[in-house]
Amino acid sequence: MLHTARWLLIALCLSSSVAFATQAAEDDIQAKTPDGDEVVLHSNGYWEFKDAKKAAVAKVKVEEFERSNGCPLGMRPSFLGMGRCISYDDPILKRGSLSGKSR
């Protein structure tokens, strides 16, 4: 019985993930910019050019921006804008004081 329930749960998860993936593709919006470029607006907030050449140029510009910005999105420099990049959800940053006074 437990073995059958496990397979049923796996099948349910797979079918729901397929349905979610097809829904995301249907939510895309085709649009034109004021310059006449055709773009695809995704439901997650991102967009991309339909033309492969323009998409490649835009990808290079985004990579240059991220390199010049220092840290990728979702991260920050460790100390006064210097040092390694630290994620905002890093567990070490959320551990609080280690002095023991607040325990």
PDB file of C-alpha atoms in Angstrom:
ATOM      1  CA  MET A   1       0.000   0.000   0.000  1.00  0.00           C
ATOM      2  CA  LEU A   2       2.762   2.441   0.934  1.00  0.00           C
ATOM      3  CA  HIS A   3       4.635   1.660  -2.294  1.00  0.00           C
ATOM      4  CA  THR A   4       1.535   2.433  -4.398  1.00  0.00           C
ATOM      5  CA  ALA A   5       0.876   5.671  -2.530  1.00  0.00           C
ATOM      6  CA  ARG A   6       4.468   6.773  -3.142  1.00  0.00           C
ATOM      7  CA  TRP A   7       4.135   6.215  -6.907  1.00  0.00           C
ATOM      8  CA  LEU A   8       0.792   7.976  -6.933  1.00  0.00           C
ATOM      9  CA  LEU A   9       2.331  10.978  -5.189  1.00  0.00           C
ATOM     10  CA  ILE A  10       5.227  11.051  -7.667  1.00  0.00           C
ATOM     11  CA  ALA A  11       2.811  10.924 -10.614  1.00  0.00           C
ATOM     12  CA  LEU A  12       0.754  13.742  -9.098  1.00  0.00           C
ATOM     13  CA  CYS A  13       3.832  15.926  -8.618  1.00  0.00           C
ATOM     14  CA  LEU A  14       5.034  15.331 -12.174  1.00  0.00           C
ATOM     15  CA  SER A  15       1.649  16.094 -13.691  1.00  0.00           C
ATOM     16  CA  SER A  16       1.312  19.310 -11.684  1.00  0.00           C
ATOM     17  CA  SER A  17       4.814  20.442 -12.677  1.00  0.00           C
ATOM     18  CA  VAL A  18       3.995  19.879 -16.360  1.00  0.00           C
ATOM     19  CA  ALA A  19       0.797  21.879 -15.964  1.00  0.00           C
ATOM     20  CA  PHE A  20       2.703  24.690 -14.238  1.00  0.00           C
ATOM     21  CA  ALA A  21       5.333  24.770 -17.001  1.00  0.00           C
ATOM     22  CA  THR A  22       2.732  25.006 -19.755  1.00  0.00           C
ATOM     23  CA  GLN A  23       0.894  27.742 -17.890  1.00  0.00           C
ATOM     24  CA  ALA A  24       4.059  29.854 -17.660  1.00  0.00           C
ATOM     25  CA  ALA A  25       4.586  29.593 -21.422  1.00  0.00           C
ATOM     26  CA  GLU A  26       0.998  30.678 -22.056  1.00  0.00           C
ATOM     27  CA  ASP A  27       1.381  33.738 -19.821  1.00  0.00           C
ATOM     28  CA  ASP A  28       4.061  35.251 -22.084  1.00  0.00           C
ATOM     29  CA  ILE A  29       3.013  38.431 -23.882  1.00  0.00           C
ATOM     30  CA  GLN A  30       4.216  39.380 -27.344  1.00  0.00           C
ATOM     31  CA  ALA A  31       4.833  43.142 -27.613  1.00  0.00           C
ATOM     32  CA  LYS A  32       6.538  45.824 -29.695  1.00  0.00           C
ATOM     33  CA  THR A  33       8.734  48.597 -28.359  1.00  0.00           C
ATOM     34  CA  PRO A  34       8.315  52.211 -29.573  1.00  0.00           C
ATOM     35  CA  ASP A  35      11.360  51.586 -31.806  1.00  0.00           C
ATOM     36  CA  GLY A  36       9.556  48.678 -33.497  1.00  0.00           C
ATOM     37  CA  ASP A  37      11.512  45.816 -31.862  1.00  0.00           C
ATOM     38  CA  GLU A  38       9.494  42.702 -31.045  1.00  0.00           C
ATOM     39  CA  VAL A  39       9.932  41.430 -27.474  1.00  0.00           C
ATOM     40  CA  VAL A  40       8.505  38.676 -25.274  1.00  0.00           C
ATOM     41  CA  LEU A  41       7.329  39.742 -21.811  1.00  0.00           C
ATOM     42  CA  HIS A  42       7.495  36.829 -19.346  1.00  0.00           C
ATOM     43  CA  SER A  43       5.205  36.477 -16.335  1.00  0.00           C
ATOM     44  CA  ASN A  44       8.200  36.516 -13.950  1.00  0.00           C
ATOM     45  CA  GLY A  45       9.075  40.106 -14.914  1.00  0.00           C
ATOM     46  CA  TYR A  46      11.853  39.373 -17.393  1.00  0.00           C
ATOM     47  CA  TRP A  47      11.730  40.191 -21.077  1.00  0.00           C
ATOM     48  CA  GLU A  48      13.770  39.281 -24.133  1.00  0.00           C
ATOM     49  CA  PHE A  49      14.078  40.204 -27.787  1.00  0.00           C
ATOM     50  CA  LYS A  50      12.511  37.854 -30.327  1.00  0.00           C
ATOM     51  CA  ASP A  51      15.349  38.579 -32.766  1.00  0.00           C
ATOM     52  CA  ALA A  52      18.316  36.307 -31.920  1.00  0.00           C
ATOM     53  CA  LYS A  53      20.951  38.907 -32.929  1.00  0.00           C
ATOM     54  CA  LYS A  54      19.487  41.613 -30.717  1.00  0.00           C
ATOM     55  CA  ALA A  55      19.085  39.107 -27.867  1.00  0.00           C
ATOM     56  CA  ALA A  56      22.790  38.206 -28.095  1.00  0.00           C
ATOM     57  CA  VAL A  57      23.819  41.877 -28.015  1.00  0.00           C
ATOM     58  CA  ALA A  58      21.542  42.518 -25.010  1.00  0.00           C
ATOM     59  CA  LYS A  59      23.002  39.513 -23.171  1.00  0.00           C
ATOM     60  CA  VAL A  60      26.540  40.855 -23.637  1.00  0.00           C
ATOM     61  CA  LYS A  61      25.466  44.266 -22.297  1.00  0.00           C
ATOM     62  CA  VAL A  62      23.832  42.686 -19.229  1.00  0.00           C
ATOM     63  CA  GLU A  63      26.970  40.661 -18.472  1.00  0.00           C
ATOM     64  CA  GLU A  64      29.133  43.808 -18.791  1.00  0.00           C
ATOM     65  CA  PHE A  65      26.808  45.675 -16.433  1.00  0.00           C
ATOM     66  CA  GLU A  66      26.928  42.913 -13.820  1.00  0.00           C
ATOM     67  CA  ARG A  67      30.737  42.791 -13.969  1.00  0.00           C
ATOM     68  CA  SER A  68      31.022  46.580 -13.638  1.00  0.00           C
ATOM     69  CA  ASN A  69      28.454  46.642 -10.835  1.00  0.00           C
ATOM     70  CA  GLY A  70      30.734  44.571  -8.604  1.00  0.00           C
ATOM     71  CA  CYS A  71      28.330  42.060  -7.113  1.00  0.00           C
ATOM     72  CA  PRO A  72      25.541  40.211  -8.903  1.00  0.00           C
ATOM     73  CA  LEU A  73      21.912  40.935  -8.089  1.00  0.00           C
ATOM     74  CA  GLY A  74      20.859  39.561  -4.701  1.00  0.00           C
ATOM     75  CA  MET A  75      24.325  40.024  -3.187  1.00  0.00           C
ATOM     76  CA  ARG A  76      26.242  42.844  -1.524  1.00  0.00           C
ATOM     77  CA  PRO A  77      29.902  43.633  -0.805  1.00  0.00           C
ATOM     78  CA  SER A  78      31.062  42.452   2.595  1.00  0.00           C
ATOM     79  CA  PHE A  79      32.570  45.623   4.129  1.00  0.00           C
ATOM     80  CA  LEU A  80      32.140  49.255   2.995  1.00  0.00           C
ATOM     81  CA  GLY A  81      31.808  48.235  -0.634  1.00  0.00           C
ATOM     82  CA  MET A  82      34.974  46.127  -0.596  1.00  0.00           C
ATOM     83  CA  GLY A  83      35.669  42.454  -0.258  1.00  0.00           C
ATOM     84  CA  ARG A  84      33.820  39.372  -1.395  1.00  0.00           C
ATOM     85  CA  CYS A  85      30.137  39.383  -2.323  1.00  0.00           C
ATOM     86  CA  ILE A  86      27.734  38.084   0.321  1.00  0.00           C
ATOM     87  CA  SER A  87      24.200  36.904  -0.335  1.00  0.00           C
ATOM     88  CA  TYR A  88      21.428  38.776   1.487  1.00  0.00           C
ATOM     89  CA  ASP A  89      20.048  35.495   2.831  1.00  0.00           C
ATOM     90  CA  ASP A  90      23.408  34.217   4.122  1.00  0.00           C
ATOM     91  CA  PRO A  91      22.775  32.353   7.416  1.00  0.00           C
ATOM     92  CA  ILE A  92      25.992  33.704   8.955  1.00  0.00           C
ATOM     93  CA  LEU A  93      24.634  37.257   8.705  1.00  0.00           C
ATOM     94  CA  LYS A  94      21.433  36.267  10.518  1.00  0.00           C
ATOM     95  CA  ARG A  95      22.973  34.484  13.478  1.00  0.00           C
ATOM     96  CA  GLY A  96      23.021  37.594  15.694  1.00  0.00           C
ATOM     97  CA  SER A  97      25.492  38.385  18.420  1.00  0.00           C
ATOM     98  CA  LEU A  98      27.652  35.581  19.753  1.00  0.00           C
ATOM     99  CA  SER A  99      28.352  37.337  23.059  1.00  0.00           C
ATOM    100  CA  GLY A 100      25.742  35.323  24.939  1.00  0.00           C
ATOM    101  CA  LYS A 101      24.198  38.332  26.692  1.00  0.00           C
ATOM    102  CA  SER A 102      20.906  38.002  24.849  1.00  0.00           C
ATOM    103  CA  ARG A 103      20.520  34.276  25.444  1.00  0.00           C
TER     104      ARG A 103
END
